[in-house]
PDB file of C-alpha atoms in Angstrom:
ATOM      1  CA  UNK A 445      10.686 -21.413  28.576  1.00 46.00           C
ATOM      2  CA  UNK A 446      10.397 -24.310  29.889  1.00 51.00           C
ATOM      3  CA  UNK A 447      11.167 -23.710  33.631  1.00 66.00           C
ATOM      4  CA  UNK A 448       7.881 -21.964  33.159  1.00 72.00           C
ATOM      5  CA  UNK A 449       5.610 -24.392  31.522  1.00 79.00           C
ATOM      6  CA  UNK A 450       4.987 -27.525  31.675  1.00 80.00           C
ATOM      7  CA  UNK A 451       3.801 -29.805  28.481  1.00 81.00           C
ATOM      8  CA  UNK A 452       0.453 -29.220  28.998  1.00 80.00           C
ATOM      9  CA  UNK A 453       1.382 -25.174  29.102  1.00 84.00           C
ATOM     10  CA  UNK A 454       3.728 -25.948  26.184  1.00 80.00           C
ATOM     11  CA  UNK A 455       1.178 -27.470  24.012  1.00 80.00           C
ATOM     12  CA  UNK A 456      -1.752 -24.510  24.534  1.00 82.00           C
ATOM     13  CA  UNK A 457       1.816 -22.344  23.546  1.00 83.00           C
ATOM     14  CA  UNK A 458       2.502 -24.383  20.254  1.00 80.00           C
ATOM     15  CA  UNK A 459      -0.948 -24.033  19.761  1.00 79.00           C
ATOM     16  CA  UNK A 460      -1.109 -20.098  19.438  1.00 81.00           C
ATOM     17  CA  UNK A 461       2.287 -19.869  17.761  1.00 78.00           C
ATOM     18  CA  UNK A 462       1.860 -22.267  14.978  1.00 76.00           C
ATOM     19  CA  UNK A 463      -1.788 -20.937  14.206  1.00 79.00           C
ATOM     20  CA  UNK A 464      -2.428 -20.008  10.503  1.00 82.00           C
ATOM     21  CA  UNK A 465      -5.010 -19.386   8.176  1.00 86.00           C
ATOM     22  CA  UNK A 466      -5.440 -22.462   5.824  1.00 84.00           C
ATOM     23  CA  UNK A 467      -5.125 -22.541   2.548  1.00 83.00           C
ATOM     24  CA  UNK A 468      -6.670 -25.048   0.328  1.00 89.00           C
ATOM     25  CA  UNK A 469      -9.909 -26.367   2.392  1.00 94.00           C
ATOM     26  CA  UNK A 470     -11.866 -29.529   1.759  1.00 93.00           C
ATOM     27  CA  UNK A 471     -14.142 -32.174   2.860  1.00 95.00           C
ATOM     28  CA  UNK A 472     -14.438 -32.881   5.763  1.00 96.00           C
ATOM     29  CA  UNK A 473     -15.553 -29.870   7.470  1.00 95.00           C
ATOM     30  CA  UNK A 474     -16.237 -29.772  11.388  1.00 97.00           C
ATOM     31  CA  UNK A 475     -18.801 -32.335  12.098  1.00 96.00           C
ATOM     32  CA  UNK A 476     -22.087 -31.682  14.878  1.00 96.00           C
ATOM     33  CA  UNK A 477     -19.521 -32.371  17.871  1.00 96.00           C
ATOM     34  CA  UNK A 478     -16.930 -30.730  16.627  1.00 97.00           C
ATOM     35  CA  UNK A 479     -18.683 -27.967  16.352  1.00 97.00           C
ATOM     36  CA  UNK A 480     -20.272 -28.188  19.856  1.00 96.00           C
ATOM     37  CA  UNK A 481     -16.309 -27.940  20.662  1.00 96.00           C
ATOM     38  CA  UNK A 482     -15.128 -24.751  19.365  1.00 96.00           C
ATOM     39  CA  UNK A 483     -18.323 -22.639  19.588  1.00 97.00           C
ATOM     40  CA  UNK A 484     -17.949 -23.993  23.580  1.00 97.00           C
ATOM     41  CA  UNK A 485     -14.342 -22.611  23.170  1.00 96.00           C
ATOM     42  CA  UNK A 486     -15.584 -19.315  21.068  1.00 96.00           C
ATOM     43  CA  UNK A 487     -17.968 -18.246  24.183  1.00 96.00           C
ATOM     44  CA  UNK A 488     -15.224 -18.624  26.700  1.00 96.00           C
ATOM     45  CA  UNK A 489     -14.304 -14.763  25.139  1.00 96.00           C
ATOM     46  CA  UNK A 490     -13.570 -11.927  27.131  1.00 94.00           C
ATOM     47  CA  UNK A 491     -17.119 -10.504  27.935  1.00 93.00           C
ATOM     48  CA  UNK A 492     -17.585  -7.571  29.838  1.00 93.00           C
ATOM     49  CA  UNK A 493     -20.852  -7.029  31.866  1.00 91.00           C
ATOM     50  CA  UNK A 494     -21.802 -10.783  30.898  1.00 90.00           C
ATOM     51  CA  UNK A 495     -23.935  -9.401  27.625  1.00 90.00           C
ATOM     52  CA  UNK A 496     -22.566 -12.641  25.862  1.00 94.00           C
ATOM     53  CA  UNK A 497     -22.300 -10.414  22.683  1.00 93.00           C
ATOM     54  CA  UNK A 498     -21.723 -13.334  20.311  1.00 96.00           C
ATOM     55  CA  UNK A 499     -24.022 -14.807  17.130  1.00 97.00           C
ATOM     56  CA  UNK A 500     -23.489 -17.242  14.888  1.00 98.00           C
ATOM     57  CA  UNK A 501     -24.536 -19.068  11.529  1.00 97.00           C
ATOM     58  CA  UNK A 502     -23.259 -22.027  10.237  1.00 98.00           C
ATOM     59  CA  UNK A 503     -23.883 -22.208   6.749  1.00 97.00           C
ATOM     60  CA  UNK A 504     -22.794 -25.441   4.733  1.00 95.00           C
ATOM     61  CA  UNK A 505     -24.131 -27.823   1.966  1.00 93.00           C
ATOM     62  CA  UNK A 506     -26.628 -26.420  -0.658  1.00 92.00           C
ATOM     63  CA  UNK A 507     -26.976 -23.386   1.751  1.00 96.00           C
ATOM     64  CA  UNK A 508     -23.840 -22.422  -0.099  1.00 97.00           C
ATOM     65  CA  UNK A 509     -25.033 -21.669  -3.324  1.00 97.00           C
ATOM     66  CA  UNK A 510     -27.297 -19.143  -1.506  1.00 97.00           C
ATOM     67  CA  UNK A 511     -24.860 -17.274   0.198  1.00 97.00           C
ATOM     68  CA  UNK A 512     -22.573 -17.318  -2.803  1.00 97.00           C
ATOM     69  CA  UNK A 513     -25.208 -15.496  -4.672  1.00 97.00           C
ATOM     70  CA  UNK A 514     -26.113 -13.221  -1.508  1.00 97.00           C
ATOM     71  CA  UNK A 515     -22.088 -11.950  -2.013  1.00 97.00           C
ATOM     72  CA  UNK A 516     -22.972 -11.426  -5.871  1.00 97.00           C
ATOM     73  CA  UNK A 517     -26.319  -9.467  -5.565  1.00 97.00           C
ATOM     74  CA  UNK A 518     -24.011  -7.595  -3.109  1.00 97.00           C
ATOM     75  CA  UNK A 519     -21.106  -6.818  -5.624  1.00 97.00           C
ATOM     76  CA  UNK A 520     -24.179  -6.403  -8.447  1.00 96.00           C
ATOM     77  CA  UNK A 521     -25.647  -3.235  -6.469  1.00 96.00           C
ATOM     78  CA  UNK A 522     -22.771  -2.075  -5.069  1.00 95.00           C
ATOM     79  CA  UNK A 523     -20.745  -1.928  -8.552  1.00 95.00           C
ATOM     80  CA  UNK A 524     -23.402  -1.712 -11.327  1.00 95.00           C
ATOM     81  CA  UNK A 525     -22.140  -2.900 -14.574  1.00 94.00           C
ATOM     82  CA  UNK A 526     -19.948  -5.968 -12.934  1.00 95.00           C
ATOM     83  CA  UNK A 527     -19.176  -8.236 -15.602  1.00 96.00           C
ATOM     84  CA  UNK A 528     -20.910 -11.642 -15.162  1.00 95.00           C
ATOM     85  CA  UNK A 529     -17.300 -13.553 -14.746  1.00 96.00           C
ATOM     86  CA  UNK A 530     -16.444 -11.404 -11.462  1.00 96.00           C
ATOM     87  CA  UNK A 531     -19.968 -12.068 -10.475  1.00 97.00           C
ATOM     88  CA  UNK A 532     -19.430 -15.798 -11.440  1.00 97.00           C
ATOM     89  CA  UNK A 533     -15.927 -15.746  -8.651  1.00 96.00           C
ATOM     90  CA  UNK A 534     -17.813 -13.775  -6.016  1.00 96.00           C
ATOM     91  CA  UNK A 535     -20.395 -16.936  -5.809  1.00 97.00           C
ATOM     92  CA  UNK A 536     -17.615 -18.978  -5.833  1.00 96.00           C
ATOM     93  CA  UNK A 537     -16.080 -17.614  -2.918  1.00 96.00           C
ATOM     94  CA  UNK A 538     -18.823 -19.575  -0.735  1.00 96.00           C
ATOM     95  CA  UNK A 539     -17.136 -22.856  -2.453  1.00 96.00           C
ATOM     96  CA  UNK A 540     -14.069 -22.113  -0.633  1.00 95.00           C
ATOM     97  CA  UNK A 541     -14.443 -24.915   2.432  1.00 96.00           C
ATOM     98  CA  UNK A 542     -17.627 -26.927   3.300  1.00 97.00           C
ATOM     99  CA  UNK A 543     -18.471 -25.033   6.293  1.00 97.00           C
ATOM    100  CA  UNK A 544     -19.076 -20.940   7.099  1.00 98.00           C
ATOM    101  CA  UNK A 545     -19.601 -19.813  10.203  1.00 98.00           C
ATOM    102  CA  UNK A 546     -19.994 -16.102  10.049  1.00 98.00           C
ATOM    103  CA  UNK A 547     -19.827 -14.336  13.473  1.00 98.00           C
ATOM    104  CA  UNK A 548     -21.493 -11.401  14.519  1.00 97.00           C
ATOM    105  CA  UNK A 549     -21.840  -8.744  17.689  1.00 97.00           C
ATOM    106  CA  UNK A 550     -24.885  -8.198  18.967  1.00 96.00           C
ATOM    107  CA  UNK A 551     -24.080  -4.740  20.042  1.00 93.00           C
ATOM    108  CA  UNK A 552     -26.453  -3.196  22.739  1.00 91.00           C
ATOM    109  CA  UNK A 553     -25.622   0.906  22.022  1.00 88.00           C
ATOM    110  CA  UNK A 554     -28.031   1.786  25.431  1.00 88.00           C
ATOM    111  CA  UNK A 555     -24.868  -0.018  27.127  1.00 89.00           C
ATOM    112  CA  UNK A 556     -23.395   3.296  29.143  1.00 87.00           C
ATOM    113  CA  UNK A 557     -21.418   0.788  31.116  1.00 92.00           C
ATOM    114  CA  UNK A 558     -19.775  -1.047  28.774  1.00 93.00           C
ATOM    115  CA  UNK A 559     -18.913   0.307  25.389  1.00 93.00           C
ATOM    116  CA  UNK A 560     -19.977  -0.876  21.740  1.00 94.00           C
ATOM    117  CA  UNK A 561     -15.730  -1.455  21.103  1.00 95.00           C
ATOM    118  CA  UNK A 562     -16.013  -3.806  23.800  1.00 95.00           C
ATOM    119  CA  UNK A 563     -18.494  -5.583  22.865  1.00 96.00           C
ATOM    120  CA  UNK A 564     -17.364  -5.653  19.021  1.00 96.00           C
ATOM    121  CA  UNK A 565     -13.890  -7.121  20.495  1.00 97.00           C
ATOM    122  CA  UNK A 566     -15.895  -9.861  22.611  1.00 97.00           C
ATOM    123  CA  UNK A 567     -16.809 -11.444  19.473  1.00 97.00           C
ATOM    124  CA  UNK A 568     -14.205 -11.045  17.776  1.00 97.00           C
ATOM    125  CA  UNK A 569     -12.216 -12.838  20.502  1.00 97.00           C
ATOM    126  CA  UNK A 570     -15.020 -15.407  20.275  1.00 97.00           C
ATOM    127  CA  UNK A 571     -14.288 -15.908  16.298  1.00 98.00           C
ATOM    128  CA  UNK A 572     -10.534 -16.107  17.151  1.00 97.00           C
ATOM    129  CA  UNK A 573     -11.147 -18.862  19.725  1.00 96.00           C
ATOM    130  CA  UNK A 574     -13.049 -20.665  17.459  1.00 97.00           C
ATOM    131  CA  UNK A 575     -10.634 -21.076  15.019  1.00 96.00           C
ATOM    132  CA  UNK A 576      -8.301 -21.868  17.442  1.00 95.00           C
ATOM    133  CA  UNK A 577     -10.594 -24.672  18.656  1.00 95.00           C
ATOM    134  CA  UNK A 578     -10.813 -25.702  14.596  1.00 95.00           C
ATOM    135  CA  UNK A 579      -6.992 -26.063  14.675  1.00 92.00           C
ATOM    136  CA  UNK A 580      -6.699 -27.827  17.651  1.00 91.00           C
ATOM    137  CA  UNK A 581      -9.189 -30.425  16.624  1.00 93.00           C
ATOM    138  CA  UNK A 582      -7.444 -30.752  12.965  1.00 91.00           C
ATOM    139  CA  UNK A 583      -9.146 -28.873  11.154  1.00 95.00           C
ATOM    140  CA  UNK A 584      -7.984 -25.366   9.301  1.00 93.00           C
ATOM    141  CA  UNK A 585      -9.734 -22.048   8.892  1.00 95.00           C
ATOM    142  CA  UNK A 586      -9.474 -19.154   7.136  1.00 95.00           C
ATOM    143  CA  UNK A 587     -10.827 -15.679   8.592  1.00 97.00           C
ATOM    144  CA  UNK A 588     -12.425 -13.333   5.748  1.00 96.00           C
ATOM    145  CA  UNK A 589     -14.545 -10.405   5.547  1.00 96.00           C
ATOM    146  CA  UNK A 590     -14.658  -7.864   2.536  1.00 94.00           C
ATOM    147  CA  UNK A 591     -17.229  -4.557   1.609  1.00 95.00           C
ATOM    148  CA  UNK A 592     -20.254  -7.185   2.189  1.00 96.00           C
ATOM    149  CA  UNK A 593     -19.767  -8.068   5.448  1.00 96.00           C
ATOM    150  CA  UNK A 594     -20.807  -4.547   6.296  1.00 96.00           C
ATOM    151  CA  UNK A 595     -24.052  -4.561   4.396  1.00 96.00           C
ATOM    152  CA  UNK A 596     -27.172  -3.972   5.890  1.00 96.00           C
ATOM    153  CA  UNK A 597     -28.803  -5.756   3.335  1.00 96.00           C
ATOM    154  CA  UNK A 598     -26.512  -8.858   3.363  1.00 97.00           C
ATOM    155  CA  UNK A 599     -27.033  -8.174   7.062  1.00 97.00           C
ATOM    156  CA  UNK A 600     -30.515  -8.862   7.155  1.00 97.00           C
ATOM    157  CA  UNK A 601     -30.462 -11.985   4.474  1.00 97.00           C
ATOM    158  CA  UNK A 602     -28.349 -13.546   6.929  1.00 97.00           C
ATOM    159  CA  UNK A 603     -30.828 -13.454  10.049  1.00 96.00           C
ATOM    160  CA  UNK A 604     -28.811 -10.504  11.963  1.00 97.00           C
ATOM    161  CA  UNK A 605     -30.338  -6.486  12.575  1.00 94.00           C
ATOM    162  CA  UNK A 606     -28.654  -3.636  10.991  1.00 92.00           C
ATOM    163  CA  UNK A 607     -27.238  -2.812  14.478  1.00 91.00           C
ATOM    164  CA  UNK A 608     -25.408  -6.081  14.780  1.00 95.00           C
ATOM    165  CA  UNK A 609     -21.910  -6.367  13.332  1.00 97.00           C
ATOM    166  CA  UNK A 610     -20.417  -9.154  11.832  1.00 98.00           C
ATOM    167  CA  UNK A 611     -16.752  -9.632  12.342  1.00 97.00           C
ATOM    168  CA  UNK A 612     -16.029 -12.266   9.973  1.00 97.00           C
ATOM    169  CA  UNK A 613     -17.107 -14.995   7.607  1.00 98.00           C
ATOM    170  CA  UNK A 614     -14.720 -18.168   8.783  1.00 98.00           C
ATOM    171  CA  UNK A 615     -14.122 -20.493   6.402  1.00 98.00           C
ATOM    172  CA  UNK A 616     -13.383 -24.669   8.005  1.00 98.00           C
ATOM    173  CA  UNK A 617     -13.053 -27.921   6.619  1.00 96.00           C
ATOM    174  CA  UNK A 618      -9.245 -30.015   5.828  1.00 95.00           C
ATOM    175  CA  UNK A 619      -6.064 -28.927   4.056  1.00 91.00           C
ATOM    176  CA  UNK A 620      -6.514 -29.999   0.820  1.00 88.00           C
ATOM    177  CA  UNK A 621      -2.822 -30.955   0.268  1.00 82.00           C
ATOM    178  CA  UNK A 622      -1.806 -33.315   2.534  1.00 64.00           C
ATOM    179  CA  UNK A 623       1.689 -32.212   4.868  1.00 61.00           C
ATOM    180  CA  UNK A 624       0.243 -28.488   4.031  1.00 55.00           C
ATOM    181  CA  UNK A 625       3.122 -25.833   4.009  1.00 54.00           C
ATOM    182  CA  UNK A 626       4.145 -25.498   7.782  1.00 60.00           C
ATOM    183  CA  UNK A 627       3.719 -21.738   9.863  1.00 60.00           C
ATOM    184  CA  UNK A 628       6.147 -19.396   8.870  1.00 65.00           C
ATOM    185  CA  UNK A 629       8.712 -18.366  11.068  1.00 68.00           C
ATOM    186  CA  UNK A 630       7.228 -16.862  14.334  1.00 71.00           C
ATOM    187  CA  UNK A 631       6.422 -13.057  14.074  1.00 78.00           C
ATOM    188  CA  UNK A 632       9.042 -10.542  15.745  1.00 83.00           C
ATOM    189  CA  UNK A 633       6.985  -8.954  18.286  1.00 80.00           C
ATOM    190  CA  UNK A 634       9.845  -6.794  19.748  1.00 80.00           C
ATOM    191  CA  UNK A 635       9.041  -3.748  17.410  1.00 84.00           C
ATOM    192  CA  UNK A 636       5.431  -3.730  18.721  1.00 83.00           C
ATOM    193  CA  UNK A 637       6.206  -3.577  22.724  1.00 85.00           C
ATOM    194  CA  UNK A 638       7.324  -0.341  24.953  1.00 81.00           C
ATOM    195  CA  UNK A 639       7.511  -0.902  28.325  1.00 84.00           C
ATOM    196  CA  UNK A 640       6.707   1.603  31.265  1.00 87.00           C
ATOM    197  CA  UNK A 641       8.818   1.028  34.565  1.00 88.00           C
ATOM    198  CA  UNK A 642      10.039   2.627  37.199  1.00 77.00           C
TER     199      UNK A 642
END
């Protein structure tokens, strides 16, 4: 490999192979220019036609508490008769790092050029860039969705239309533990690959 790449190749590599989702997550989160960092990574996403498909919301602090109990009003309607303990964890969940940033598509369906996959993917390139940006700046994140990302009504509470999509809720701040287990060993890839030729 490396007759191919030099260090500065080698270190965007190490990047992308040791990337993992984080586990225990803690003050501090990404600070203002931090975060000016990896949303300028996120919109450096594939982006076909120039639509720049990508939203975001940061949600952190007190803010929290509010989205935590937008996931439980979700789990409340969608499974009548939850018992107030699950509800309890579900508002929890928005505990789980100081900073969200949930990322949507803005997904423009009178597109004939350029179609709504595409511009789903585009932000969800963006949302992996991001937390690749996270990483490289010492942070961690976590990607997570579940049934409520999907709501219309959750969709709305957060600022987005029904026709936008959002990919993911990411979760940022510090590995609690410090020396945090290390990635696991890479991923075989070989299984995955066919190759045309000839």
């Amino acid at each position: 490999m490396s007759e191919v790449c030099d260090n500065t190749c080698m270190q965007a590599i190490d990047a992308l192979l040791q990337r993992r989702s984080g586990r225990s997550l803690t003050e501090p989160g990404p600070d203002a220019g931090a975060l000016e960092l990896m949303f300028a990574s996120a919109v450096r996403a594939p982006d076909h036609g120039a639509l720049r498909p990508w939203r975001f919301l940061v949600i952190r602090g007190a803010a929290r508490e509010r989205f935590g109990e937008l996931l439980a009003q979700y789990l409340r309607r969608a499974h009548p008769g939850t018992p107030p303990e699950a509800l309890q964890r579900e508002r929890h969940k928005a505990f789980r790092a100081p900073l969200i940033v949930v990322v949507a598509a803005k997904i423009d369906p009178a597109q004939r050029k350029i179609p709504q996959v595409e511009q789903l993917l585009s932000a969800g390139a963006a949302a992996h860039g991001l937390l690749l940006a996270a990483d490289a700046l010492g942070f961690a994140g976590v990607w997570k969705t579940g049934a409520a990302t999907y709501d219309n009504e959750v969709k709305r509470a957060l600022g987005f239309e029904d026709s936008e999509a959002i990919v993911g809720f990411l979760y940022l701040g510090t590995e609690a533990t410090p020396g945090a287990p290390q990635p696991g060993p890479p991923r075989d890839w070989r299984g995955l690959v066919r190759v045309w030729e000839n």
